[in-house]
JSON list of C-alpha atoms in Angstrom, two decimals:
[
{"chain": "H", "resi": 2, "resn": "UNK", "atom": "CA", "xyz": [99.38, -42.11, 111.51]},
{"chain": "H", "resi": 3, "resn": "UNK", "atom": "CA", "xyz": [101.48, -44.26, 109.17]},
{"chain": "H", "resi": 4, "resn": "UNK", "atom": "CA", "xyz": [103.73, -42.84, 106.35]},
{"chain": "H", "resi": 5, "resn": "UNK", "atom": "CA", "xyz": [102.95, -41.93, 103.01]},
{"chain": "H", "resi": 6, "resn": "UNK", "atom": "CA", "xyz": [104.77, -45.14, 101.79]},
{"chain": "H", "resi": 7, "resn": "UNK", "atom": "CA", "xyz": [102.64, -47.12, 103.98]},
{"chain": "H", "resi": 8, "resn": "UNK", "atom": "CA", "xyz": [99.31, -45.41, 102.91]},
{"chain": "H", "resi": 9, "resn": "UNK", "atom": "CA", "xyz": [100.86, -46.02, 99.10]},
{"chain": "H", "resi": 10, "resn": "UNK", "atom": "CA", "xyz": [101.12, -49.97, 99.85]},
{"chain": "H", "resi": 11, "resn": "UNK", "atom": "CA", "xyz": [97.63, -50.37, 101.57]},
{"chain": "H", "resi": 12, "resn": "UNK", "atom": "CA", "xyz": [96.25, -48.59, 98.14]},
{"chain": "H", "resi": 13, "resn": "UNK", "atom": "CA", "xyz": [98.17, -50.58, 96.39]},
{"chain": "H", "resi": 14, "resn": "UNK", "atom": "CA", "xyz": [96.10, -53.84, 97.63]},
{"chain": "H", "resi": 15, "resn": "UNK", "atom": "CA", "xyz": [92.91, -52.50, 96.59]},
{"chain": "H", "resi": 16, "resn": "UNK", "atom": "CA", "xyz": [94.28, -51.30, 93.51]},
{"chain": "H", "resi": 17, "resn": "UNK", "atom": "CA", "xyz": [95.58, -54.80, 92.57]},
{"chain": "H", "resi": 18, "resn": "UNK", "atom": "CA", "xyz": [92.10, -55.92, 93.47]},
{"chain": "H", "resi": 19, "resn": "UNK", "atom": "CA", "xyz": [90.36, -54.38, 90.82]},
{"chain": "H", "resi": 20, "resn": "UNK", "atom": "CA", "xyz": [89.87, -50.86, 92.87]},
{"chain": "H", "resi": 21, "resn": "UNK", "atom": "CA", "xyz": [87.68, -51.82, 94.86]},
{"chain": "H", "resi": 22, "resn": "UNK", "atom": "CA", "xyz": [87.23, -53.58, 98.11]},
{"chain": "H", "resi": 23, "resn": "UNK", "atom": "CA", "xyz": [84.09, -53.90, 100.17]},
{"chain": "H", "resi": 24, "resn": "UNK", "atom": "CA", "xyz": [85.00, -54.31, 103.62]},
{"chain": "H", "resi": 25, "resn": "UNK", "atom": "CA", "xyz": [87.29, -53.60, 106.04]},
{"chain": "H", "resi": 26, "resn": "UNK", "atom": "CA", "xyz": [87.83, -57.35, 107.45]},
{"chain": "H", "resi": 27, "resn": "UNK", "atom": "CA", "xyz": [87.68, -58.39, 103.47]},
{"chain": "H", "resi": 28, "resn": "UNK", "atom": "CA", "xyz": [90.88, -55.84, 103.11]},
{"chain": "H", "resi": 29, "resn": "UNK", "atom": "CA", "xyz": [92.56, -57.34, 105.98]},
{"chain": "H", "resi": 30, "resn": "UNK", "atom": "CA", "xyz": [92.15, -60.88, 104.94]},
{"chain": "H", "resi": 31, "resn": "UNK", "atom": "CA", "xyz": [93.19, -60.56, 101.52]},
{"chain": "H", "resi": 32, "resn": "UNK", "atom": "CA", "xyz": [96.58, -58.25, 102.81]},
{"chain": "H", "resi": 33, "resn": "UNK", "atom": "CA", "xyz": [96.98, -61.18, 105.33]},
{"chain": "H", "resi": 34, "resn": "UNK", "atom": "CA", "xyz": [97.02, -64.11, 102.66]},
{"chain": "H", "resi": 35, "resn": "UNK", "atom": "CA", "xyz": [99.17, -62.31, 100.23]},
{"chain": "H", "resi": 36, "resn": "UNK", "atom": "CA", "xyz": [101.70, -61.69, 102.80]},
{"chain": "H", "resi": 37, "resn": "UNK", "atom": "CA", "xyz": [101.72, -65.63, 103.21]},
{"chain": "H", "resi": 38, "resn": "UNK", "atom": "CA", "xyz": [102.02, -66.31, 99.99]},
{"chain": "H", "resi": 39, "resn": "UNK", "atom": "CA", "xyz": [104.92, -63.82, 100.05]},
{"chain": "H", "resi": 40, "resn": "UNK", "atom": "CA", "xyz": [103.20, -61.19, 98.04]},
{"chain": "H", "resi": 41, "resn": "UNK", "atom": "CA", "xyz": [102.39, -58.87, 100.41]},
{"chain": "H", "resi": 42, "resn": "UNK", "atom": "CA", "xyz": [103.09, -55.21, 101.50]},
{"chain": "H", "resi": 43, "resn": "UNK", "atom": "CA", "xyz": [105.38, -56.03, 104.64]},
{"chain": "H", "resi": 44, "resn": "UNK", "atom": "CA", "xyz": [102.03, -55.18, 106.87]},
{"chain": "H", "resi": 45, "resn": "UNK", "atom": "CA", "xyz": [102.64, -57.63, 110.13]},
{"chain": "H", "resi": 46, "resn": "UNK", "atom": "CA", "xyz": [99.39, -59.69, 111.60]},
{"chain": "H", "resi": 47, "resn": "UNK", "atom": "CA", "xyz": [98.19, -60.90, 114.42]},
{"chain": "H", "resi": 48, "resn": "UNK", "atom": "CA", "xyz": [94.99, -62.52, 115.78]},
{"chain": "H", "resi": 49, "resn": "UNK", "atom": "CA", "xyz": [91.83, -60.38, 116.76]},
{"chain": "H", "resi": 50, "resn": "UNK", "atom": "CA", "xyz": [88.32, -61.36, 116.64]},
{"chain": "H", "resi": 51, "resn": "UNK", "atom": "CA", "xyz": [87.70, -61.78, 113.04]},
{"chain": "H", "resi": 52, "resn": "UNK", "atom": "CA", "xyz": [90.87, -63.69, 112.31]},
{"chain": "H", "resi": 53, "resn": "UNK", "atom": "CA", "xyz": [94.33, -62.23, 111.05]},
{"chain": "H", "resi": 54, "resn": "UNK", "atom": "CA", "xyz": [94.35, -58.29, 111.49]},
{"chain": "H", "resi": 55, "resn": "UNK", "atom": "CA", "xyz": [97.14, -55.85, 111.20]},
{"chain": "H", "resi": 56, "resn": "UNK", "atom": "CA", "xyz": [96.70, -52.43, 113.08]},
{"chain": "H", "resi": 57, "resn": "UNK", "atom": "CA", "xyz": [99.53, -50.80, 110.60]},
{"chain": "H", "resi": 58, "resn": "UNK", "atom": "CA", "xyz": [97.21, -51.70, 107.68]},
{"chain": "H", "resi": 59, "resn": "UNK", "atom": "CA", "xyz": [94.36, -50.29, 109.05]},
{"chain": "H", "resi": 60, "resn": "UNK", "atom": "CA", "xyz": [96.04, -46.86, 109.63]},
{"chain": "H", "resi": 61, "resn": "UNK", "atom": "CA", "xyz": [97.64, -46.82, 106.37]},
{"chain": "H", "resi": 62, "resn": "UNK", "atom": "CA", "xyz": [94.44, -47.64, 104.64]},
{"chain": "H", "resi": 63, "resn": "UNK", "atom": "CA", "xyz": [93.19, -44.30, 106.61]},
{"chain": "H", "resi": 64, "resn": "UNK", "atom": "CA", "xyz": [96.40, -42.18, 105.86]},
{"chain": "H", "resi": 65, "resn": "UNK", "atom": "CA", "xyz": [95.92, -43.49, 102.07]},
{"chain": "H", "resi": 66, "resn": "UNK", "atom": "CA", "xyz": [91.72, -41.84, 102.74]},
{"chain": "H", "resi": 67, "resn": "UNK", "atom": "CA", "xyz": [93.46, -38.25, 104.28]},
{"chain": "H", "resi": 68, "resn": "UNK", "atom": "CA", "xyz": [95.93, -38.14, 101.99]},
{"chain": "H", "resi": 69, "resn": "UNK", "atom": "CA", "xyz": [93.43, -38.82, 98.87]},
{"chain": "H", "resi": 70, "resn": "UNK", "atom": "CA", "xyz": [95.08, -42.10, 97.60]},
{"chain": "H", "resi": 71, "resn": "UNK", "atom": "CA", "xyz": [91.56, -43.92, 98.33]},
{"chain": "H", "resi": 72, "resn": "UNK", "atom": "CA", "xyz": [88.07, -43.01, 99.09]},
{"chain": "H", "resi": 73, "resn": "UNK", "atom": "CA", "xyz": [86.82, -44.99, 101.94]},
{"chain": "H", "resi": 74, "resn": "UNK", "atom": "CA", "xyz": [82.78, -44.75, 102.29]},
{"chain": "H", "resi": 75, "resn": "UNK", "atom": "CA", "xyz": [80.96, -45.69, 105.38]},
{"chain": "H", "resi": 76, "resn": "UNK", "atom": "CA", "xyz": [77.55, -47.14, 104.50]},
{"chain": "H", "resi": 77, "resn": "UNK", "atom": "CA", "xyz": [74.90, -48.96, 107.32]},
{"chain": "H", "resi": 78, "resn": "UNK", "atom": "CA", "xyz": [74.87, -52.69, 107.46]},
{"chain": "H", "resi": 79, "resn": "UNK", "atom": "CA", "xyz": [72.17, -54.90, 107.19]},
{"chain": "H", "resi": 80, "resn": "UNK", "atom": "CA", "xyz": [72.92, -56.09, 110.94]},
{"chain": "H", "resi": 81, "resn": "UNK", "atom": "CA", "xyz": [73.05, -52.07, 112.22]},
{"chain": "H", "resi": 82, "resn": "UNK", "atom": "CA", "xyz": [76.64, -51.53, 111.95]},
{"chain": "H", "resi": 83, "resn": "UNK", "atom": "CA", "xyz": [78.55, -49.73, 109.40]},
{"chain": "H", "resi": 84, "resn": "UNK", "atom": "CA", "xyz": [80.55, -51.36, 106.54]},
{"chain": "H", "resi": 85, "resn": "UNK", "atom": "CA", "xyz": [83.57, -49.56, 104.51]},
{"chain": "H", "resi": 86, "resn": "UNK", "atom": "CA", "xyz": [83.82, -49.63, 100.53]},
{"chain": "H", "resi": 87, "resn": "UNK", "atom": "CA", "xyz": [87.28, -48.64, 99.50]},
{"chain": "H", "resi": 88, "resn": "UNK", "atom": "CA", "xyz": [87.88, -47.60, 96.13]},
{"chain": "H", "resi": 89, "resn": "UNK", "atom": "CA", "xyz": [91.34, -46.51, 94.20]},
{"chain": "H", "resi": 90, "resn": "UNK", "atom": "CA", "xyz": [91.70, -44.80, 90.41]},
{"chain": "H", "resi": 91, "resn": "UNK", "atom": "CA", "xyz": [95.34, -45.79, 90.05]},
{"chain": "H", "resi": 92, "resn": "UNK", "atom": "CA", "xyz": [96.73, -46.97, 86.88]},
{"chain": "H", "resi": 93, "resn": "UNK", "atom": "CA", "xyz": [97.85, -51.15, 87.00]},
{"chain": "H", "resi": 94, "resn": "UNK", "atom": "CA", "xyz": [101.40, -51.73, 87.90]},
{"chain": "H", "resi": 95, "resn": "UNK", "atom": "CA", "xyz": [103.19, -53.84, 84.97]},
{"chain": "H", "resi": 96, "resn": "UNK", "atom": "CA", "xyz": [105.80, -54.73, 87.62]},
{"chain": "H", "resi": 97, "resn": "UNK", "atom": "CA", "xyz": [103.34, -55.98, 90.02]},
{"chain": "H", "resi": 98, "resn": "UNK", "atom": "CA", "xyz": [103.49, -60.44, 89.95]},
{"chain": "H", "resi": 99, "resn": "UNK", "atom": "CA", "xyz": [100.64, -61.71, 88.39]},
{"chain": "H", "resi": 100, "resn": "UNK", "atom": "CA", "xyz": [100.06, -64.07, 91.21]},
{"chain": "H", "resi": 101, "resn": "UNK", "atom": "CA", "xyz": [99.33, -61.39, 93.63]},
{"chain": "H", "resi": 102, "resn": "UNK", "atom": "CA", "xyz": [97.03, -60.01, 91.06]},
{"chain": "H", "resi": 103, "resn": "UNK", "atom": "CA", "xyz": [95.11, -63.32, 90.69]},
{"chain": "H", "resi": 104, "resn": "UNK", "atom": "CA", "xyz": [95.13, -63.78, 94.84]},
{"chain": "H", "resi": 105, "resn": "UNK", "atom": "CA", "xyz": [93.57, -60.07, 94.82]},
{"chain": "H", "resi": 106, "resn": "UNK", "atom": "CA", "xyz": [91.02, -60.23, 92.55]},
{"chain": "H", "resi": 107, "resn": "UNK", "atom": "CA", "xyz": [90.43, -64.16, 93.96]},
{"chain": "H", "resi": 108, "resn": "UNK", "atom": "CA", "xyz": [89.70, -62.97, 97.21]},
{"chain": "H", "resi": 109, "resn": "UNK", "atom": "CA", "xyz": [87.59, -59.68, 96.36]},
{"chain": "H", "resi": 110, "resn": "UNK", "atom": "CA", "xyz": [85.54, -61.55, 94.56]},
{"chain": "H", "resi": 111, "resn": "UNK", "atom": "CA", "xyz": [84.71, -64.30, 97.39]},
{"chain": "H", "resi": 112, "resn": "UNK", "atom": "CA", "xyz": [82.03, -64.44, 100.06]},
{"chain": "H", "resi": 113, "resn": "UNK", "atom": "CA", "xyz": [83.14, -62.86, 102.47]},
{"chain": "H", "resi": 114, "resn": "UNK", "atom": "CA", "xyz": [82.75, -64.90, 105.43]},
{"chain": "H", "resi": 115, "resn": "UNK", "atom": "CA", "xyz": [84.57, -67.65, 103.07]},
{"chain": "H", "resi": 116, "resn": "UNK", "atom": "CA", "xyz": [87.10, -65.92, 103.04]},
{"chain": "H", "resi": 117, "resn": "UNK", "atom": "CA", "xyz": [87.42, -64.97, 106.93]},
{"chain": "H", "resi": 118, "resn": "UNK", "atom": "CA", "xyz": [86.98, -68.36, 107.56]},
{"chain": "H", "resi": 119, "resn": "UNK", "atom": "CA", "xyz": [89.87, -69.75, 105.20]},
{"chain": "H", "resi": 120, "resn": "UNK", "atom": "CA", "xyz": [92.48, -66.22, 106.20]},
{"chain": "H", "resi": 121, "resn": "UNK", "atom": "CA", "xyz": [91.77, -67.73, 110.08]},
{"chain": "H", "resi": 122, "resn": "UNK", "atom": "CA", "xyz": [92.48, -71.51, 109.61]},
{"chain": "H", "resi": 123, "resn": "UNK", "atom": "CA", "xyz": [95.67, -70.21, 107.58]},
{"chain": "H", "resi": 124, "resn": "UNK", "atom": "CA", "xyz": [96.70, -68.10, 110.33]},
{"chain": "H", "resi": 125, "resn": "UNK", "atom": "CA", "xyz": [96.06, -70.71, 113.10]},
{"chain": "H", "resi": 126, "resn": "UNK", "atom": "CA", "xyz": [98.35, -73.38, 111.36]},
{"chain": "H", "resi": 127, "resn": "UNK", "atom": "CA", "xyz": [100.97, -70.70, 110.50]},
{"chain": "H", "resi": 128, "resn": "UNK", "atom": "CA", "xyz": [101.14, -69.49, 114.15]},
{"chain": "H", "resi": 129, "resn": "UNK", "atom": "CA", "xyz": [101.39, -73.25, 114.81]},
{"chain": "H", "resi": 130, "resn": "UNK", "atom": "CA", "xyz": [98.50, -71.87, 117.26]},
{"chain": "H", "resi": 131, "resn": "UNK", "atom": "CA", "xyz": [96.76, -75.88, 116.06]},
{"chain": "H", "resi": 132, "resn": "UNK", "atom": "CA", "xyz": [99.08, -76.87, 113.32]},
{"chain": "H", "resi": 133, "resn": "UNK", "atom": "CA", "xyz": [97.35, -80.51, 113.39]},
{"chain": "H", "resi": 134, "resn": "UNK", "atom": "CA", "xyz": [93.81, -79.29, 112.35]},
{"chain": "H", "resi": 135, "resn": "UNK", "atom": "CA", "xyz": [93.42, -75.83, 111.51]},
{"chain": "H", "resi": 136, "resn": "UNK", "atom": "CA", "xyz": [89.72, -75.83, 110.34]},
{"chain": "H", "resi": 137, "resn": "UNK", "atom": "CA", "xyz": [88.13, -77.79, 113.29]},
{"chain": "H", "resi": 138, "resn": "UNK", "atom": "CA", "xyz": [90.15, -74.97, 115.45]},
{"chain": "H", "resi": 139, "resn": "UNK", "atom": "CA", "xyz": [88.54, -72.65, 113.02]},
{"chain": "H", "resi": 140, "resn": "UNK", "atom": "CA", "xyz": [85.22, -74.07, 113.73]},
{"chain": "H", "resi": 141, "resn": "UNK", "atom": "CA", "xyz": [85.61, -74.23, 117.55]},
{"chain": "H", "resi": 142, "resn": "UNK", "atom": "CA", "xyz": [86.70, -70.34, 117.48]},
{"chain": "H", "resi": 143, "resn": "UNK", "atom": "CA", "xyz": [84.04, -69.19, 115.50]},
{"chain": "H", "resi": 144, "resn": "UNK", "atom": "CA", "xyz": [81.23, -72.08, 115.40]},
{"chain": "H", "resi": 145, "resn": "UNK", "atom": "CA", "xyz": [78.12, -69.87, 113.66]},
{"chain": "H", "resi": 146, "resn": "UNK", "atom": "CA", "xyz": [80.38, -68.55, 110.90]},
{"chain": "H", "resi": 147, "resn": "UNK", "atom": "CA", "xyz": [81.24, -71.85, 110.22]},
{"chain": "H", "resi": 148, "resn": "UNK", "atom": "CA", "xyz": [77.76, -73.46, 110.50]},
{"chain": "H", "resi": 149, "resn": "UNK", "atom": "CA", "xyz": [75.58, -73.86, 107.19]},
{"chain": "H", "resi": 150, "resn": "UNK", "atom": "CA", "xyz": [78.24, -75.16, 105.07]},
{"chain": "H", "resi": 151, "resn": "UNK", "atom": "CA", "xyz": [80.63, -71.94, 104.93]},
{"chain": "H", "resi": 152, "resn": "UNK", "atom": "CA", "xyz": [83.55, -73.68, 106.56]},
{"chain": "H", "resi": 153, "resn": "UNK", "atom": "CA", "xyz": [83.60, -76.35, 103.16]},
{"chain": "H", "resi": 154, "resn": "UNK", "atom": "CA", "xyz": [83.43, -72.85, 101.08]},
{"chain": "H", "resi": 155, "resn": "UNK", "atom": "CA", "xyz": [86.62, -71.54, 102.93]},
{"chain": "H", "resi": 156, "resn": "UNK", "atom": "CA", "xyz": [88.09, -74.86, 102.23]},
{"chain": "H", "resi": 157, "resn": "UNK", "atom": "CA", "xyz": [87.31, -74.76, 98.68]},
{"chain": "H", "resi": 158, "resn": "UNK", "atom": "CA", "xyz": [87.82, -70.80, 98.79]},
{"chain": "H", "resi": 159, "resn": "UNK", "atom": "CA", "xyz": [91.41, -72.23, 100.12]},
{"chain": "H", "resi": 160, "resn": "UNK", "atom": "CA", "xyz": [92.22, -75.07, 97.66]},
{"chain": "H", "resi": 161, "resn": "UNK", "atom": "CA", "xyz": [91.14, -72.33, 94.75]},
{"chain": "H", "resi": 162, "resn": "UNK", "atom": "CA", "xyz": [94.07, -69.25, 96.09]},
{"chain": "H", "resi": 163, "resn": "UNK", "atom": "CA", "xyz": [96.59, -72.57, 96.80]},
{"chain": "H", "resi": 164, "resn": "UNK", "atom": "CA", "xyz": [96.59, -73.66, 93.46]},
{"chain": "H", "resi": 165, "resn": "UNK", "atom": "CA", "xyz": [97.85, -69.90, 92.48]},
{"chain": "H", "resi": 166, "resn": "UNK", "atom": "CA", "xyz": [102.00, -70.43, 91.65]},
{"chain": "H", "resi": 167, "resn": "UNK", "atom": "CA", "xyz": [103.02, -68.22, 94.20]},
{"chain": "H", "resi": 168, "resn": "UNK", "atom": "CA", "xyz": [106.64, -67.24, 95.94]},
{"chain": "H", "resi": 169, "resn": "UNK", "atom": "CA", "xyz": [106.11, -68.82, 99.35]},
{"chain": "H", "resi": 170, "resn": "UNK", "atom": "CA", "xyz": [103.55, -72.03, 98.47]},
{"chain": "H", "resi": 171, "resn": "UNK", "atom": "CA", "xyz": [100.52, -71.92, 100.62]},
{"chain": "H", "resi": 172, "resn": "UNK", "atom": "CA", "xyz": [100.34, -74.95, 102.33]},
{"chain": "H", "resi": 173, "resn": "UNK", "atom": "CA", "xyz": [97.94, -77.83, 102.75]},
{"chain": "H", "resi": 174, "resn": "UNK", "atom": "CA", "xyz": [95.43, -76.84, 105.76]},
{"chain": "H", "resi": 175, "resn": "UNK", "atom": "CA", "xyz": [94.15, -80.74, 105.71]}
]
């Protein structure tokens, strides 16, 4: 179980979203790139199957559900799983950078696998896992997301959250 401050920061992410975040992965991404761009909540990542993923996020995100700072709701998926909406009623936070507000709301916003796509190729060239070509890496590792054009809509996803003034510049994927 993680602490109440680390339930607070997870909250905090979907609160500077707008309040709402559909999906878990979509959560994860979105904490992953604002800790890149150095506006995160100190969550650390590393790489799982859908890309950047931080196991202390996840629990805080369901300490912040038991401890009533978010309302997670499991509904079925389209492909028989389940998917998570999570949804906050917290106030704005003056103090919070506008950046990570715009990042947020960018990345709620964006299709989802988009978004997966453009969190992984970050990751890759940030681990220095392929720090030559981090989208044909991208594309090798997971070659049906990619397919039908999605992998040009993470790069333009990409270019879009890059242009964002932020502390730690994103840099250039290629």
């Amino acid at each position: 179980m993680a602490t109440v401050e680390e339930a607070r920061r997870a909250a905090a992410i979907i609160r500077d979203a707008g309040g709402r975040v559909v999906g878990r992965t979509r959560l994860q991404k979105m904490a992953f790139i604002l800790e890149a761009a150095g506006l995160g909540s100190g969550f650390p990542f590393k790489y799982k199957h859908y890309g950047p993923y931080s196991e202390e996020l996840s629990n805080a995100s369901r300490t912040a559900a038991i401890l009533g700072l978010l309302n997670e709701t499991e509904l079925p998926a389209s492909w028989g799983g389940l998917f998570s909406t999570f949804e906050v009623n917290m106030p704005p936070d003056p103090n919070i950078p506008e950046s990570r507000r715009r990042i947020a709301q960018e990345t709620v916003s964006s299709d989802a696998i988009a978004l997966e796509l453009a969190a992984t190729a970050l990751f890759l060239f940030l681990a220095r896992l392929t720090p030559s070509d981090p989208w044909s890496e991208t594309k090798r590792r997971k070659p049906e997301k990619a397919a039908n054009g999605r992998l040009d809509q993470a790069r333009v996803l990409y270019e879009r959250i890059r242009q964002i003034q932020t502390p730690i510049p994103l840099p250039p994927l290629g």
